[in-house]
Amino acid sequence: MVVETVIVAIWAMLPAYIPNNVAVLAGGGRPIDNGMTLGDGKRFLGDGKTWRGTAFGTVAGVAVALALNQIHPFVSGVVAADPFPIAAAVSLAFGAMLGDILASFLKRRTGRERGAAFPGIDQLDFVVVSLALTAIVATGWFFETFTLFVLVAVFVLTPVLHVSTNAIAYALGLKDEPW
Ligand code: CTP
Ligand code: MG
């Protein structure tokens, strides 16, 4: 029961977990905010949110969902989830990037410089927005897949996975900070 729940949680969230990691690898170039600052003298988003990182991250997340759909027939006995509708693939991937972007907006407004930690927000921003967007654009699949137990598993597991993957990326020299 617990194992099935955890498997669905990780499987269904993989298209949302991948984008931020790919953005770290692919990021660079023109920032989304084009260098713009707001009235508070701080950047709108900052140099850490780029078009390239966002585009590659989103495409990678969608590609993961499509790849999981290919594997699905072989593991459907183990993974109690229906294949990703294309709308869900896009909303999970893009929602993850959007959540991270919104968090940067909040970081700048609260005086946090690029790269500063924002405990709690850093670990869950992308989960909340990718799930909310998916609930809107792929409602049937969302409620079918994300039962209450699965949601609890997602909110417990994600911070753990987030902290550990970022620590690994930092140790490998891929990321500037360990969060
Ligand atoms: N990145 C990107 N585009 C995004 C998200 C991330 O290009 N939409 C890349 C950037 O090179 C960024 C790195 O991934 O520096 C790490 O991402 P993140 O930790 O989210 O950004 P920070 O640089 O820490 O900036 P912020 O404080 O705004 O979160
Ligand atoms: Mg950061």
Tab-separated table of N, CA and C in Angstrom, residues 22-147:
chain	number	residue	atom	x	y	z
A	22	VAL	N	17.459	20.105	-15.293
A	22	VAL	CA	17.923	20.350	-16.663
A	22	VAL	C	18.221	21.841	-16.855
A	23	ALA	N	17.424	22.695	-16.235
A	23	ALA	CA	17.658	24.147	-16.346
A	23	ALA	C	19.028	24.518	-15.782
A	24	VAL	N	19.429	23.847	-14.712
A	24	VAL	CA	20.749	24.116	-14.130
A	24	VAL	C	21.838	23.795	-15.154
A	25	LEU	N	21.659	22.680	-15.869
A	25	LEU	CA	22.664	22.251	-16.847
A	25	LEU	C	22.607	23.096	-18.122
A	26	ALA	N	21.393	23.466	-18.549
A	26	ALA	CA	21.212	24.121	-19.851
A	26	ALA	C	21.111	25.643	-19.745
A	27	GLY	N	20.981	26.164	-18.516
A	27	GLY	CA	20.717	27.594	-18.338
A	27	GLY	C	21.842	28.477	-18.846
A	28	GLY	N	21.502	29.759	-19.002
A	28	GLY	CA	22.483	30.735	-19.477
A	28	GLY	C	21.862	31.595	-20.547
A	29	GLY	N	22.563	32.613	-20.953
A	29	GLY	CA	22.043	33.505	-21.984
A	29	GLY	C	21.101	34.539	-21.405
A	30	ARG	N	20.202	34.999	-22.246
A	30	ARG	CA	19.358	36.142	-21.878
A	30	ARG	C	18.421	35.815	-20.716
A	31	PRO	N	18.468	36.639	-19.649
A	31	PRO	CA	17.516	36.418	-18.556
A	31	PRO	C	16.102	36.783	-18.992
A	32	ILE	N	15.111	36.091	-18.438
A	32	ILE	CA	13.705	36.319	-18.797
A	32	ILE	C	13.312	37.774	-18.555
A	33	ASP	N	13.824	38.357	-17.461
A	33	ASP	CA	13.435	39.738	-17.128
A	33	ASP	C	14.239	40.774	-17.891
A	34	ASN	N	15.170	40.303	-18.750
A	34	ASN	CA	15.938	41.229	-19.578
A	34	ASN	C	16.706	42.269	-18.759
A	35	GLY	N	17.016	41.948	-17.512
A	35	GLY	CA	17.765	42.892	-16.676
A	35	GLY	C	16.911	43.920	-15.959
A	36	MET	N	15.603	43.817	-16.140
A	36	MET	CA	14.700	44.818	-15.573
A	36	MET	C	14.669	44.794	-14.031
A	37	THR	N	14.662	45.987	-13.443
A	37	THR	CA	14.481	46.083	-11.989
A	37	THR	C	13.130	46.729	-11.698
A	38	LEU	N	12.594	46.455	-10.524
A	38	LEU	CA	11.316	47.065	-10.122
A	38	LEU	C	11.578	48.284	-9.220
A	39	GLY	N	10.523	48.907	-8.761
A	39	GLY	CA	10.612	50.109	-7.933
A	39	GLY	C	11.429	49.931	-6.656
A	40	ASP	N	11.514	48.679	-6.188
A	40	ASP	CA	12.294	48.425	-4.974
A	40	ASP	C	13.798	48.352	-5.253
A	41	GLY	N	14.179	48.593	-6.531
A	41	GLY	CA	15.595	48.582	-6.886
A	41	GLY	C	16.155	47.184	-7.108
A	42	LYS	N	15.307	46.183	-6.924
A	42	LYS	CA	15.757	44.796	-7.111
A	42	LYS	C	15.293	44.293	-8.473
A	43	ARG	N	16.010	43.279	-8.955
A	43	ARG	CA	15.634	42.681	-10.232
A	43	ARG	C	14.233	42.095	-10.178
A	44	PHE	N	13.562	42.091	-11.342
A	44	PHE	CA	12.233	41.484	-11.427
A	44	PHE	C	12.353	39.997	-11.076
A	45	LEU	N	13.277	39.280	-11.739
A	45	LEU	CA	13.519	37.863	-11.441
A	45	LEU	C	14.993	37.594	-11.131
A	46	GLY	N	15.884	38.159	-11.914
A	46	GLY	CA	17.313	37.930	-11.720
A	46	GLY	C	17.933	37.118	-12.842
A	47	ASP	N	19.278	37.072	-12.829
A	47	ASP	CA	20.005	36.385	-13.908
A	47	ASP	C	19.892	34.866	-13.834
A	48	GLY	N	19.349	34.346	-12.736
A	48	GLY	CA	19.228	32.890	-12.578
A	48	GLY	C	18.031	32.297	-13.307
A	49	LYS	N	17.178	33.139	-13.905
A	49	LYS	CA	16.010	32.620	-14.653
A	49	LYS	C	16.177	33.047	-16.108
A	50	THR	N	16.568	32.091	-16.944
A	50	THR	CA	16.855	32.397	-18.350
A	50	THR	C	15.848	31.711	-19.274
A	51	TRP	N	15.735	32.247	-20.486
A	51	TRP	CA	14.853	31.653	-21.496
A	51	TRP	C	15.323	30.248	-21.834
A	52	ARG	N	16.653	30.133	-21.993
A	52	ARG	CA	17.189	28.830	-22.406
A	52	ARG	C	16.940	27.760	-21.339
A	53	GLY	N	17.232	28.103	-20.076
A	53	GLY	CA	17.006	27.139	-19.000
A	53	GLY	C	15.535	26.732	-18.921
A	54	THR	N	14.648	27.701	-19.061
A	54	THR	CA	13.211	27.438	-18.967
A	54	THR	C	12.727	26.567	-20.129
A	55	ALA	N	13.197	26.892	-21.339
A	55	ALA	CA	12.770	26.130	-22.520
A	55	ALA	C	13.290	24.690	-22.469
A	56	PHE	N	14.588	24.532	-22.200
A	56	PHE	CA	15.156	23.177	-22.150
A	56	PHE	C	14.541	22.369	-21.004
A	57	GLY	N	14.345	23.031	-19.860
A	57	GLY	CA	13.748	22.340	-18.716
A	57	GLY	C	12.351	21.835	-19.030
A	58	THR	N	11.541	22.691	-19.659
A	58	THR	CA	10.164	22.309	-19.988
A	58	THR	C	10.142	21.162	-20.996
A	59	VAL	N	10.942	21.294	-22.044
A	59	VAL	CA	10.981	20.241	-23.075
A	59	VAL	C	11.454	18.917	-22.458
A	60	ALA	N	12.439	18.995	-21.575
A	60	ALA	CA	12.951	17.768	-20.950
A	60	ALA	C	11.861	17.100	-20.108
A	61	GLY	N	11.096	17.909	-19.368
A	61	GLY	CA	10.026	17.348	-18.535
A	61	GLY	C	8.955	16.670	-19.371
A	62	VAL	N	8.579	17.304	-20.490
A	62	VAL	CA	7.579	16.711	-21.389
A	62	VAL	C	8.132	15.412	-21.988
A	63	ALA	N	9.405	15.434	-22.370
A	63	ALA	CA	10.032	14.242	-22.955
A	63	ALA	C	10.035	13.086	-21.962
A	64	VAL	N	10.255	13.396	-20.694
A	64	VAL	CA	10.241	12.353	-19.658
A	64	VAL	C	8.846	11.734	-19.567
A	65	ALA	N	7.818	12.583	-19.594
A	65	ALA	CA	6.440	12.064	-19.520
A	65	ALA	C	6.153	11.151	-20.716
A	66	LEU	N	6.570	11.565	-21.899
A	66	LEU	CA	6.320	10.746	-23.098
A	66	LEU	C	7.094	9.431	-23.036
A	67	ALA	N	8.308	9.496	-22.486
A	67	ALA	CA	9.112	8.275	-22.336
A	67	ALA	C	8.444	7.333	-21.326
A	68	LEU	N	7.943	7.891	-20.227
A	68	LEU	CA	7.259	7.059	-19.227
A	68	LEU	C	6.011	6.420	-19.842
A	69	ASN	N	5.332	7.148	-20.731
A	69	ASN	CA	4.155	6.582	-21.398
A	69	ASN	C	4.540	5.371	-22.260
A	70	GLN	N	5.734	5.407	-22.853
A	70	GLN	CA	6.214	4.285	-23.663
A	70	GLN	C	6.490	3.055	-22.791
A	71	ILE	N	7.017	3.326	-21.587
A	71	ILE	CA	7.351	2.233	-20.664
A	71	ILE	C	6.088	1.681	-19.992
A	72	HIS	N	5.067	2.529	-19.899
A	72	HIS	CA	3.858	2.230	-19.127
A	72	HIS	C	3.281	0.828	-19.329
A	73	PRO	N	3.124	0.372	-20.600
A	73	PRO	CA	2.520	-0.959	-20.796
A	73	PRO	C	3.281	-2.074	-20.081
A	74	PHE	N	4.585	-1.890	-19.900
A	74	PHE	CA	5.402	-2.947	-19.299
A	74	PHE	C	5.389	-2.906	-17.775
A	75	VAL	N	4.990	-1.772	-17.206
A	75	VAL	CA	5.040	-1.638	-15.746
A	75	VAL	C	3.669	-1.340	-15.139
A	76	SER	N	2.608	-1.429	-15.964
A	76	SER	CA	1.293	-1.012	-15.466
A	76	SER	C	0.835	-1.855	-14.276
A	77	GLY	N	1.419	-3.050	-14.103
A	77	GLY	CA	1.087	-3.865	-12.941
A	77	GLY	C	1.668	-3.305	-11.655
A	78	VAL	N	2.717	-2.532	-11.794
A	78	VAL	CA	3.425	-1.994	-10.619
A	78	VAL	C	3.049	-0.532	-10.367
A	79	VAL	N	2.863	0.206	-11.461
A	79	VAL	CA	2.553	1.638	-11.343
A	79	VAL	C	1.054	1.844	-11.517
A	80	ALA	N	0.393	2.177	-10.420
A	80	ALA	CA	-1.066	2.342	-10.467
A	80	ALA	C	-1.436	3.752	-10.923
A	81	ALA	N	-1.061	4.071	-12.169
A	81	ALA	CA	-1.404	5.388	-12.727
A	81	ALA	C	-1.649	5.242	-14.214
A	82	ASP	N	-2.595	6.049	-14.743
A	82	ASP	CA	-2.839	6.040	-16.173
A	82	ASP	C	-1.727	6.820	-16.876
A	83	PRO	N	-1.511	6.561	-18.173
A	83	PRO	CA	-0.493	7.322	-18.911
A	83	PRO	C	-0.742	8.832	-18.812
A	84	PHE	N	0.321	9.613	-18.996
A	84	PHE	CA	0.202	11.079	-18.935
A	84	PHE	C	-0.518	11.600	-20.167
A	85	PRO	N	-1.656	12.296	-20.005
A	85	PRO	CA	-2.209	13.018	-21.152
A	85	PRO	C	-1.210	14.127	-21.500
A	86	ILE	N	-1.184	14.534	-22.763
A	86	ILE	CA	-0.200	15.539	-23.175
A	86	ILE	C	-0.354	16.824	-22.357
A	87	ALA	N	-1.603	17.188	-22.038
A	87	ALA	CA	-1.824	18.403	-21.238
A	87	ALA	C	-1.149	18.295	-19.873
A	88	ALA	N	-1.202	17.104	-19.278
A	88	ALA	CA	-0.572	16.907	-17.969
A	88	ALA	C	0.947	16.930	-18.098
A	89	ALA	N	1.470	16.345	-19.184
A	89	ALA	CA	2.920	16.354	-19.412
A	89	ALA	C	3.421	17.797	-19.449
A	90	VAL	N	2.712	18.636	-20.194
A	90	VAL	CA	3.122	20.035	-20.333
A	90	VAL	C	2.945	20.797	-19.018
A	91	SER	N	1.811	20.581	-18.345
A	91	SER	CA	1.562	21.362	-17.131
A	91	SER	C	2.489	20.949	-15.985
A	92	LEU	N	2.838	19.677	-15.900
A	92	LEU	CA	3.773	19.250	-14.857
A	92	LEU	C	5.144	19.875	-15.097
A	93	ALA	N	5.601	19.819	-16.360
A	93	ALA	CA	6.941	20.331	-16.696
A	93	ALA	C	6.989	21.857	-16.634
A	94	PHE	N	6.066	22.495	-17.318
A	94	PHE	CA	6.084	23.955	-17.337
A	94	PHE	C	5.717	24.530	-15.971
A	95	GLY	N	4.789	23.872	-15.271
A	95	GLY	CA	4.398	24.326	-13.934
A	95	GLY	C	5.584	24.306	-12.974
A	96	ALA	N	6.455	23.315	-13.113
A	96	ALA	CA	7.640	23.242	-12.263
A	96	ALA	C	8.549	24.447	-12.512
A	97	MET	N	8.726	24.789	-13.769
A	97	MET	CA	9.568	25.947	-14.110
A	97	MET	C	8.911	27.244	-13.629
A	98	LEU	N	7.599	27.316	-13.810
A	98	LEU	CA	6.865	28.520	-13.413
A	98	LEU	C	6.917	28.715	-11.892
A	99	GLY	N	6.799	27.632	-11.147
A	99	GLY	CA	6.867	27.714	-9.686
A	99	GLY	C	8.214	28.249	-9.228
A	100	ASP	N	9.268	27.773	-9.877
A	100	ASP	CA	10.623	28.214	-9.553
A	100	ASP	C	10.797	29.696	-9.916
A	101	ILE	N	10.179	30.110	-11.014
A	101	ILE	CA	10.250	31.515	-11.442
A	101	ILE	C	9.492	32.406	-10.455
A	102	LEU	N	8.310	31.973	-10.046
A	102	LEU	CA	7.534	32.743	-9.063
A	102	LEU	C	8.310	32.866	-7.744
A	103	ALA	N	9.013	31.804	-7.373
A	103	ALA	CA	9.802	31.840	-6.137
A	103	ALA	C	10.914	32.877	-6.253
A	104	SER	N	11.530	32.978	-7.432
A	104	SER	CA	12.583	33.985	-7.624
A	104	SER	C	12.000	35.383	-7.494
A	105	PHE	N	10.801	35.573	-8.046
A	105	PHE	CA	10.120	36.861	-7.917
A	105	PHE	C	9.947	37.200	-6.431
A	106	LEU	N	9.483	36.220	-5.648
A	106	LEU	CA	9.277	36.438	-4.204
A	106	LEU	C	10.604	36.667	-3.476
A	107	LYS	N	11.646	35.945	-3.921
A	107	LYS	CA	12.969	36.127	-3.293
A	107	LYS	C	13.460	37.555	-3.488
A	108	ARG	N	13.332	38.065	-4.705
A	108	ARG	CA	13.812	39.426	-4.989
A	108	ARG	C	13.009	40.441	-4.193
A	109	ARG	N	11.687	40.234	-4.099
A	109	ARG	CA	10.831	41.183	-3.373
A	109	ARG	C	11.132	41.170	-1.877
A	110	THR	N	11.669	40.047	-1.373
A	110	THR	CA	11.989	39.965	0.054
A	110	THR	C	13.478	40.218	0.290
A	111	GLY	N	14.134	40.828	-0.721
A	111	GLY	CA	15.522	41.248	-0.545
A	111	GLY	C	16.559	40.142	-0.632
A	112	ARG	N	16.141	38.952	-1.086
A	112	ARG	CA	17.125	37.870	-1.209
A	112	ARG	C	17.838	37.962	-2.555
A	113	GLU	N	19.162	37.938	-2.520
A	113	GLU	CA	19.940	37.999	-3.761
A	113	GLU	C	19.846	36.676	-4.503
A	114	ARG	N	20.278	36.710	-5.768
A	114	ARG	CA	20.311	35.481	-6.560
A	114	ARG	C	21.108	34.411	-5.823
A	115	GLY	N	20.535	33.237	-5.763
A	115	GLY	CA	21.232	32.117	-5.140
A	115	GLY	C	20.943	31.976	-3.652
A	116	ALA	N	20.313	33.013	-3.041
A	116	ALA	CA	19.994	32.920	-1.614
A	116	ALA	C	18.978	31.803	-1.380
A	117	ALA	N	19.073	31.166	-0.218
A	117	ALA	CA	18.130	30.098	0.111
A	117	ALA	C	16.820	30.703	0.613
A	118	PHE	N	15.739	30.022	0.336
A	118	PHE	CA	14.422	30.440	0.822
A	118	PHE	C	13.769	29.159	1.328
A	119	PRO	N	14.133	28.737	2.556
A	119	PRO	CA	13.709	27.422	3.056
A	119	PRO	C	12.193	27.234	2.972
A	120	GLY	N	11.809	26.069	2.538
A	120	GLY	CA	10.383	25.779	2.386
A	120	GLY	C	9.931	26.099	0.974
A	121	ILE	N	10.121	27.357	0.562
A	121	ILE	CA	9.721	27.771	-0.785
A	121	ILE	C	10.579	27.040	-1.823
A	122	ASP	N	11.895	27.016	-1.609
A	122	ASP	CA	12.809	26.360	-2.548
A	122	ASP	C	12.420	24.905	-2.816
A	123	GLN	N	11.952	24.232	-1.769
A	123	GLN	CA	11.680	22.790	-1.892
A	123	GLN	C	10.295	22.497	-2.461
A	124	LEU	N	9.365	23.434	-2.332
A	124	LEU	CA	7.993	23.090	-2.701
A	124	LEU	C	7.354	23.987	-3.759
A	125	ASP	N	8.026	25.098	-4.126
A	125	ASP	CA	7.456	26.022	-5.114
A	125	ASP	C	7.005	25.292	-6.381
A	126	PHE	N	7.891	24.471	-6.919
A	126	PHE	CA	7.597	23.810	-8.204
A	126	PHE	C	6.511	22.741	-8.068
A	127	VAL	N	6.414	22.118	-6.880
A	127	VAL	CA	5.375	21.103	-6.665
A	127	VAL	C	3.988	21.747	-6.678
A	128	VAL	N	3.857	22.819	-5.921
A	128	VAL	CA	2.556	23.469	-5.779
A	128	VAL	C	2.047	23.960	-7.132
A	129	VAL	N	2.922	24.628	-7.886
A	129	VAL	CA	2.461	25.202	-9.154
A	129	VAL	C	2.237	24.121	-10.211
A	130	SER	N	3.104	23.118	-10.271
A	130	SER	CA	2.880	22.073	-11.282
A	130	SER	C	1.599	21.290	-10.973
A	131	LEU	N	1.328	21.028	-9.699
A	131	LEU	CA	0.094	20.314	-9.352
A	131	LEU	C	-1.139	21.179	-9.606
A	132	ALA	N	-1.068	22.445	-9.238
A	132	ALA	CA	-2.220	23.334	-9.424
A	132	ALA	C	-2.560	23.466	-10.909
A	133	LEU	N	-1.522	23.663	-11.722
A	133	LEU	CA	-1.738	23.810	-13.164
A	133	LEU	C	-2.322	22.522	-13.760
A	134	THR	N	-1.822	21.389	-13.299
A	134	THR	CA	-2.291	20.103	-13.804
A	134	THR	C	-3.741	19.839	-13.381
A	135	ALA	N	-4.080	20.237	-12.178
A	135	ALA	CA	-5.467	20.072	-11.718
A	135	ALA	C	-6.422	20.858	-12.615
A	136	ILE	N	-5.914	21.968	-13.173
A	136	ILE	CA	-6.766	22.802	-14.032
A	136	ILE	C	-6.852	22.237	-15.455
A	137	VAL	N	-5.702	21.881	-16.035
A	137	VAL	CA	-5.706	21.512	-17.466
A	137	VAL	C	-5.914	20.022	-17.729
A	138	ALA	N	-5.699	19.170	-16.710
A	138	ALA	CA	-5.914	17.729	-16.908
A	138	ALA	C	-6.643	17.193	-15.674
A	139	THR	N	-7.797	17.785	-15.401
A	139	THR	CA	-8.528	17.547	-14.147
A	139	THR	C	-8.822	16.068	-13.875
A	140	GLY	N	-9.348	15.368	-14.879
A	140	GLY	CA	-9.715	13.971	-14.687
A	140	GLY	C	-8.516	13.131	-14.287
A	141	TRP	N	-7.453	13.239	-15.063
A	141	TRP	CA	-6.238	12.472	-14.800
A	141	TRP	C	-5.645	12.856	-13.446
A	142	PHE	N	-5.682	14.146	-13.153
A	142	PHE	CA	-5.101	14.632	-11.892
A	142	PHE	C	-5.738	13.949	-10.683
A	143	PHE	N	-7.091	13.983	-10.616
A	143	PHE	CA	-7.748	13.431	-9.430
A	143	PHE	C	-7.707	11.909	-9.397
A	144	GLU	N	-7.613	11.311	-10.564
A	144	GLU	CA	-7.459	9.866	-10.686
A	144	GLU	C	-6.097	9.423	-10.120
A	145	THR	N	-5.081	10.218	-10.417
A	145	THR	CA	-3.704	9.865	-10.073
A	145	THR	C	-3.313	10.333	-8.668
A	146	PHE	N	-3.584	11.602	-8.396
A	146	PHE	CA	-3.172	12.186	-7.124
A	146	PHE	C	-4.267	12.045	-6.077
A	147	THR	N	-4.383	10.835	-5.551
A	147	THR	CA	-5.293	10.616	-4.425
A	147	THR	C	-4.691	11.339	-3.216
